[in-house]
């Protein structure tokens, strides 16, 4: 990574970490070519790939960096790539993700206008759902986008697509082993299984601001099976728990600790509600209480409104309530497993989803969806 940027330094270099992503790369690289402000260089970082990832990347005009003896997952792959490129800003883009055509242009404009910004992240949405399980995830991502839009707060600088100042990454590398956890000189902590949430904490700890405008959307794959989804969420939850343990309780992490506590409380409350309801049904003491019916109506309305932009299928699923309630329980069981793995110091592992044909939109379809969402 550049330590002294000159007049000829590229403004934006896109880094696309990829492990066996030959099928997904074409759509991802197409979305980069469709940018209203093109990136100056595209580098696919092939990490121990055994398929045609390297050949596909080169055939589509991307440069390729192959990792060497990397054991640090995505974080280690990115560290190796960052050590070999120069840029004012780095766009880190997952190989299974497409970005809106104005993503780079809007991100650069924000970074230019707000010097305190260390990075601008995308607001991720799911691909077109092909099953009820994928529609449930799609609804969840829609609600997350609404939450960001309403609060204006970036909880996590998503690793699916983020435009980051190189000087901010260099500051993180200098602080490793001093004020930040991780080996000295490393941009990403190779010990973190969720490198995006760890980098979020690192940048905030160093005083950088973060932003995630709703218009800077990125479309990423949905998990096709319950097993894939469970493994993904256990890794996400455990990654954040590990990161918080590494950072300890600070001014920056206090809010995140609170979120984990509230997640644990909501998990226990939901499980208790289900058990009590089941018990009253079995014993014949179940009653409909007007007050709780009113509360339920408010909850259903909120869930319906927050997925409205997701289309009629998403609205129908939200209105039926029970599928989403079951989905929430499924996610909370994943959280409980993550807590158990954290308490017992076990690894959550990594899950790579294999697809014959990635059901992802082209850059032009993404642009059309964006236009439609603003009407």
Coordinates of C-alpha atoms in Angstrom, one line a residue:
X1 CA 0.0 0.0 0.0
X2 CA 1.3 3.4 -0.9
X3 CA 2.9 5.5 1.8
X4 CA 3.7 8.5 -0.3
X5 CA 1.0 9.4 -2.9
X6 CA 2.1 11.5 -5.9
X7 CA 0.4 13.3 -8.7
X8 CA 0.2 10.1 -10.9
X9 CA -1.2 7.9 -8.1
X10 CA -4.5 6.3 -9.2
X11 CA -7.6 7.8 -7.7
X12 CA -9.4 4.6 -7.2
X13 CA -8.2 1.0 -7.4
X14 CA -10.8 -1.8 -7.0
X15 CA -9.7 -4.9 -5.1
X16 CA -11.9 -7.9 -5.6
X17 CA -10.9 -10.8 -3.2
X18 CA -12.0 -14.1 -4.7
X19 CA -11.8 -17.7 -3.8
X20 CA -13.2 -20.0 -6.5
X21 CA -15.4 -17.3 -7.9
X22 CA -15.1 -17.9 -11.6
X23 CA -18.9 -18.0 -12.1
X24 CA -19.6 -14.9 -10.1
X25 CA -16.8 -12.6 -11.4
X26 CA -18.3 -11.7 -14.8
X27 CA -21.3 -9.8 -13.2
X28 CA -19.1 -8.2 -10.6
X29 CA -16.6 -6.9 -13.1
X30 CA -19.4 -5.8 -15.4
X31 CA -20.8 -3.6 -12.6
X32 CA -17.3 -2.0 -12.3
X33 CA -17.2 -1.3 -16.1
X34 CA -20.6 0.3 -15.9
X35 CA -19.5 2.9 -13.3
X36 CA -20.2 6.6 -14.3
X37 CA -16.8 7.3 -12.8
X38 CA -14.6 4.4 -13.8
X39 CA -12.1 3.0 -11.4
X40 CA -8.5 3.4 -12.5
X41 CA -7.5 -0.2 -12.0
X42 CA -9.2 -3.5 -11.2
X43 CA -7.3 -6.1 -9.3
X44 CA -8.8 -9.5 -8.6
X45 CA -7.1 -11.1 -5.5
X46 CA -7.2 -14.8 -6.1
X47 CA -6.9 -16.5 -2.7
X48 CA -6.1 -20.2 -3.1
X49 CA -8.5 -20.6 -6.0
X50 CA -8.8 -24.0 -7.6
X51 CA -11.2 -23.1 -10.4
X52 CA -10.8 -20.8 -13.4
X53 CA -11.0 -17.6 -11.3
X54 CA -7.6 -16.3 -12.5
X55 CA -8.3 -17.0 -16.2
X56 CA -11.7 -15.5 -16.0
X57 CA -10.4 -12.3 -14.3
X58 CA -7.7 -11.8 -16.9
X59 CA -10.0 -12.5 -19.8
X60 CA -12.2 -9.7 -18.6
X61 CA -9.4 -7.2 -18.4
X62 CA -8.6 -7.3 -14.6
X63 CA -5.2 -7.6 -13.2
X64 CA -4.6 -10.6 -10.9
X65 CA -2.7 -10.9 -7.6
X66 CA -2.4 -14.5 -6.3
X67 CA -1.9 -14.8 -2.5
X68 CA 1.1 -16.7 -1.2
X69 CA 0.7 -19.0 1.7
X70 CA -2.2 -17.0 3.1
X71 CA -3.8 -18.3 6.3
X72 CA -5.5 -15.1 7.3
X73 CA -8.7 -15.6 5.2
X74 CA -10.1 -12.6 3.4
X75 CA -8.2 -10.2 5.7
X76 CA -4.9 -11.8 4.9
X77 CA -5.6 -11.8 1.1
X78 CA -6.4 -8.1 1.2
X79 CA -3.3 -7.3 3.3
X80 CA -1.1 -9.0 0.6
X81 CA -2.8 -7.0 -2.1
X82 CA -2.6 -3.7 -0.3
X83 CA 1.1 -4.1 0.1
X84 CA 1.5 -4.2 -3.7
X85 CA -0.8 -1.4 -4.9
X86 CA -0.8 2.4 -4.8
X87 CA -4.0 4.4 -4.8
X88 CA -5.6 7.4 -3.1
X89 CA -8.7 5.3 -2.4
X90 CA -9.4 1.6 -2.4
X91 CA -12.7 0.0 -3.4
X92 CA -13.0 -3.3 -1.7
X93 CA -15.7 -5.3 -3.5
X94 CA -16.7 -8.9 -2.9
X95 CA -16.6 -11.2 -5.9
X96 CA -20.3 -12.1 -5.6
X97 CA -21.5 -8.5 -5.5
X98 CA -22.6 -5.9 -8.0
X99 CA -22.6 -2.2 -7.3
X100 CA -24.9 0.6 -8.5
X101 CA -23.5 2.5 -11.5
X102 CA -23.0 5.7 -9.5
X103 CA -21.3 4.0 -6.6
X104 CA -17.8 5.2 -7.2
X105 CA -18.9 8.7 -8.3
X106 CA -21.0 9.3 -5.2
X107 CA -18.4 7.8 -2.9
X108 CA -15.6 10.0 -4.2
X109 CA -17.9 13.1 -3.9
X110 CA -18.6 12.3 -0.3
X111 CA -14.9 11.7 0.5
X112 CA -14.0 15.0 -1.2
X113 CA -16.7 17.0 0.6
X114 CA -16.1 15.5 4.1
X115 CA -12.4 15.2 5.1
X116 CA -13.3 13.5 8.3
X117 CA -14.8 10.5 6.5
X118 CA -12.5 7.5 6.5
X119 CA -14.7 5.4 4.3
X120 CA -18.0 5.2 2.5
X121 CA -19.8 1.8 2.5
X122 CA -22.6 0.4 0.4
X123 CA -26.1 -0.5 1.5
X124 CA -26.4 -4.1 0.6
X125 CA -29.5 -5.7 -0.9
X126 CA -30.2 -9.3 -1.9
X127 CA -30.4 -10.7 -5.3
X128 CA -33.8 -11.6 -6.8
X129 CA -35.2 -14.3 -4.4
X130 CA -35.9 -17.7 -5.8
X131 CA -37.3 -19.3 -2.6
X132 CA -39.1 -18.4 0.6
X133 CA -35.8 -18.6 2.5
X134 CA -34.2 -16.1 0.1
X135 CA -37.2 -13.8 0.2
X136 CA -36.9 -13.8 4.0
X137 CA -33.3 -12.6 3.7
X138 CA -34.3 -10.1 1.1
X139 CA -36.9 -8.6 3.5
X140 CA -34.2 -8.5 6.2
X141 CA -31.8 -6.6 4.0
X142 CA -34.6 -4.2 3.0
X143 CA -35.3 -3.4 6.6
X144 CA -31.6 -2.8 7.2
X145 CA -31.5 -0.3 4.4
X146 CA -34.5 1.5 5.9
X147 CA -32.8 1.6 9.3
X148 CA -29.7 3.2 7.8
X149 CA -31.8 5.7 5.9
X150 CA -33.8 6.7 9.0
X151 CA -30.9 6.8 11.5
X152 CA -28.2 8.0 9.1
X153 CA -25.8 5.8 11.1
X154 CA -23.3 3.2 9.6
X155 CA -23.3 0.4 12.1
X156 CA -20.8 -1.7 10.1
X157 CA -18.7 -0.7 7.1
X158 CA -19.9 -3.6 5.0
X159 CA -17.2 -5.8 3.5
X160 CA -19.4 -6.4 0.4
X161 CA -18.5 -3.0 -1.1
X162 CA -16.7 -0.1 0.5
X163 CA -14.6 2.8 -0.7
X164 CA -11.9 3.6 1.8
X165 CA -9.2 6.3 2.0
X166 CA -5.7 4.8 1.7
X167 CA -4.5 7.2 4.3
X168 CA -7.0 5.9 6.7
X169 CA -5.9 2.3 6.0
X170 CA -2.3 3.4 6.6
X171 CA -3.3 4.9 9.9
X172 CA -4.9 1.7 10.9
X173 CA -1.7 -0.3 10.0
X174 CA 0.4 2.1 12.1
X175 CA -1.8 1.7 15.1
X176 CA -1.9 -2.1 15.1
X177 CA -0.2 -3.5 18.2
X178 CA -0.3 0.0 19.8
X179 CA -3.9 1.3 20.2
X180 CA -5.5 -1.3 18.0
X181 CA -5.5 -5.1 18.2
X182 CA -3.7 -7.1 15.5
X183 CA -0.2 -7.6 14.3
X184 CA 1.8 -4.4 13.7
X185 CA 1.8 -3.1 10.1
X186 CA -1.3 -5.1 9.1
X187 CA -4.2 -3.1 7.6
X188 CA -6.8 -5.9 8.3
X189 CA -6.5 -8.0 11.4
X190 CA -5.9 -11.6 10.0
X191 CA -7.2 -13.0 13.3
X192 CA -10.6 -11.5 12.7
X193 CA -13.2 -13.7 11.0
X194 CA -15.4 -10.7 10.1
X195 CA -12.8 -8.2 8.8
X196 CA -15.4 -5.6 7.9
X197 CA -16.8 -5.2 11.5
X198 CA -13.2 -5.2 12.8
X199 CA -12.1 -2.5 10.4
X200 CA -15.2 -0.5 11.4
X201 CA -14.1 -0.5 15.0
X202 CA -10.5 0.3 14.1
X203 CA -11.5 3.4 12.0
X204 CA -14.0 4.6 14.6
X205 CA -11.4 4.1 17.3
X206 CA -8.9 6.3 15.4
X207 CA -11.6 9.0 15.0
X208 CA -12.7 8.5 11.4
X209 CA -16.3 9.0 10.4
X210 CA -18.2 6.5 8.2
X211 CA -21.2 6.9 5.9
X212 CA -23.5 4.6 3.9
X213 CA -25.8 6.5 1.6
X214 CA -28.9 4.6 0.5
X215 CA -28.2 5.4 -3.1
X216 CA -24.9 3.6 -3.0
X217 CA -26.4 0.2 -3.1
X218 CA -24.7 -3.2 -3.7
X219 CA -26.4 -6.4 -4.6
X220 CA -25.0 -9.6 -3.0
X221 CA -25.9 -13.2 -3.0
X222 CA -28.5 -14.7 -0.7
X223 CA -27.9 -18.0 1.1
X224 CA -29.8 -20.8 -0.8
X225 CA -30.1 -23.3 2.1
X226 CA -30.8 -23.2 5.9
X227 CA -27.3 -24.7 6.5
X228 CA -25.6 -22.0 4.4
X229 CA -27.6 -19.3 6.2
X230 CA -26.9 -20.7 9.6
X231 CA -23.1 -21.0 9.0
X232 CA -23.0 -17.4 7.6
X233 CA -24.8 -15.9 10.5
X234 CA -22.9 -17.8 13.2
X235 CA -19.7 -16.4 11.6
X236 CA -21.1 -12.9 11.5
X237 CA -22.3 -13.0 15.1
X238 CA -19.2 -14.7 16.4
X239 CA -17.0 -12.3 14.4
X240 CA -18.5 -9.3 16.1
X241 CA -18.3 -10.9 19.6
X242 CA -14.6 -11.7 19.0
X243 CA -13.9 -8.2 17.8
X244 CA -15.6 -6.7 20.9
X245 CA -13.7 -8.9 23.2
X246 CA -10.4 -7.9 21.5
X247 CA -11.2 -4.1 21.8
X248 CA -12.8 -4.2 25.3
X249 CA -15.3 -1.7 26.6
X250 CA -14.5 1.7 25.2
X251 CA -16.4 4.8 24.1
X252 CA -16.6 3.4 20.6
X253 CA -17.5 -0.1 21.5
X254 CA -20.1 0.7 24.2
X255 CA -22.9 1.1 21.6
X256 CA -21.9 -2.3 20.0
X257 CA -21.9 -4.0 23.4
X258 CA -25.4 -2.6 24.0
X259 CA -26.5 -4.0 20.7
X260 CA -25.3 -7.5 21.6
X261 CA -27.0 -7.3 25.0
X262 CA -30.3 -6.3 23.4
X263 CA -29.9 -9.1 20.8
X264 CA -29.5 -11.6 23.7
X265 CA -32.5 -10.1 25.5
X266 CA -34.7 -10.2 22.4
X267 CA -33.7 -13.8 21.8
X268 CA -34.7 -14.8 25.3
X269 CA -38.0 -12.8 25.1
X270 CA -38.9 -14.4 21.7
X271 CA -38.2 -17.9 22.9
X272 CA -40.2 -17.2 26.1
X273 CA -43.1 -15.9 24.1
X274 CA -43.2 -19.0 21.9
X275 CA -43.0 -21.3 24.8
X276 CA -45.7 -19.5 26.8
X277 CA -48.0 -19.4 23.8
X278 CA -47.4 -23.1 23.1
X279 CA -48.1 -23.9 26.8
X280 CA -51.4 -22.0 26.8
X281 CA -52.5 -23.7 23.6
X282 CA -51.7 -27.1 25.1
X283 CA -53.5 -26.4 28.4
X284 CA -56.5 -24.7 26.8
X285 CA -55.9 -21.4 28.6
X286 CA -55.1 -19.4 25.5
X287 CA -57.1 -16.1 25.2
X288 CA -57.2 -13.2 22.7
X289 CA -56.5 -10.0 24.6
X290 CA -57.5 -6.7 22.8
X291 CA -54.4 -4.9 24.1
X292 CA -52.0 -7.5 22.8
X293 CA -53.9 -7.7 19.5
X294 CA -53.4 -3.9 19.1
X295 CA -49.7 -4.3 19.8
X296 CA -49.5 -7.1 17.3
X297 CA -51.2 -4.9 14.7
X298 CA -48.7 -2.2 15.2
X299 CA -45.8 -4.7 14.8
X300 CA -47.3 -6.2 11.6
X301 CA -47.8 -2.7 10.2
X302 CA -44.2 -1.8 10.9
X303 CA -42.9 -4.9 9.3
X304 CA -45.0 -4.4 6.3
X305 CA -44.0 -0.8 5.7
X306 CA -40.3 -1.4 6.1
X307 CA -40.3 -4.0 3.3
X308 CA -42.7 -2.1 1.0
X309 CA -39.9 -1.2 -1.5
X310 CA -39.1 -4.9 -1.8
X311 CA -42.1 -5.6 -3.9
X312 CA -45.4 -7.5 -3.6
X313 CA -43.8 -10.9 -2.6
X314 CA -41.9 -9.3 0.2
X315 CA -45.0 -7.5 1.5
X316 CA -47.1 -10.7 1.3
X317 CA -44.5 -12.6 3.3
X318 CA -44.3 -9.8 5.9
X319 CA -48.1 -9.7 6.3
X320 CA -48.4 -13.4 7.0
X321 CA -46.1 -12.9 10.1
X322 CA -45.4 -16.5 11.0
X323 CA -42.7 -17.1 8.4
X324 CA -40.8 -14.1 9.5
X325 CA -41.3 -15.0 13.2
X326 CA -39.8 -18.4 12.4
X327 CA -36.9 -16.8 10.5
X328 CA -36.2 -14.5 13.5
X329 CA -36.0 -17.5 15.8
X330 CA -33.7 -19.2 13.3
X331 CA -31.3 -16.3 13.4
X332 CA -31.4 -16.0 17.1
X333 CA -30.5 -19.7 17.5
X334 CA -27.5 -18.9 15.3
X335 CA -26.7 -16.0 17.7
X336 CA -26.9 -18.4 20.7
X337 CA -24.5 -20.8 18.9
X338 CA -22.1 -17.9 18.2
X339 CA -22.2 -17.1 21.9
X340 CA -21.4 -20.7 22.8
X341 CA -18.5 -20.8 20.3
X342 CA -17.1 -17.5 21.7
X343 CA -17.4 -18.7 25.3
X344 CA -15.6 -22.0 24.4
X345 CA -13.0 -20.3 22.2
X346 CA -14.0 -22.3 19.1
X347 CA -13.7 -21.3 15.5
X348 CA -16.9 -20.6 13.5
X349 CA -15.3 -21.6 10.3
X350 CA -15.9 -20.3 6.8
X351 CA -18.7 -21.2 4.4
X352 CA -18.3 -21.0 0.6
X353 CA -21.5 -21.3 -1.3
X354 CA -21.2 -23.1 -4.7
X355 CA -23.7 -22.1 -7.4
X356 CA -23.8 -23.3 -10.9
X357 CA -25.3 -20.1 -12.2
X358 CA -25.3 -17.1 -9.8
X359 CA -28.8 -15.5 -9.9
X360 CA -27.5 -11.9 -9.9
X361 CA -28.6 -8.9 -11.9
X362 CA -26.5 -7.2 -14.5
X363 CA -25.2 -3.6 -13.9
X364 CA -28.0 -2.4 -16.1
X365 CA -30.7 -4.2 -14.1
X366 CA -29.2 -2.8 -10.9
X367 CA -29.5 0.7 -12.4
X368 CA -33.1 0.0 -13.3
X369 CA -33.9 -1.2 -9.8
X370 CA -32.3 2.0 -8.3
X371 CA -34.5 4.2 -10.5
X372 CA -37.6 2.2 -9.6
X373 CA -36.8 2.5 -5.9
X374 CA -36.7 6.3 -6.0
X375 CA -40.2 6.6 -7.6

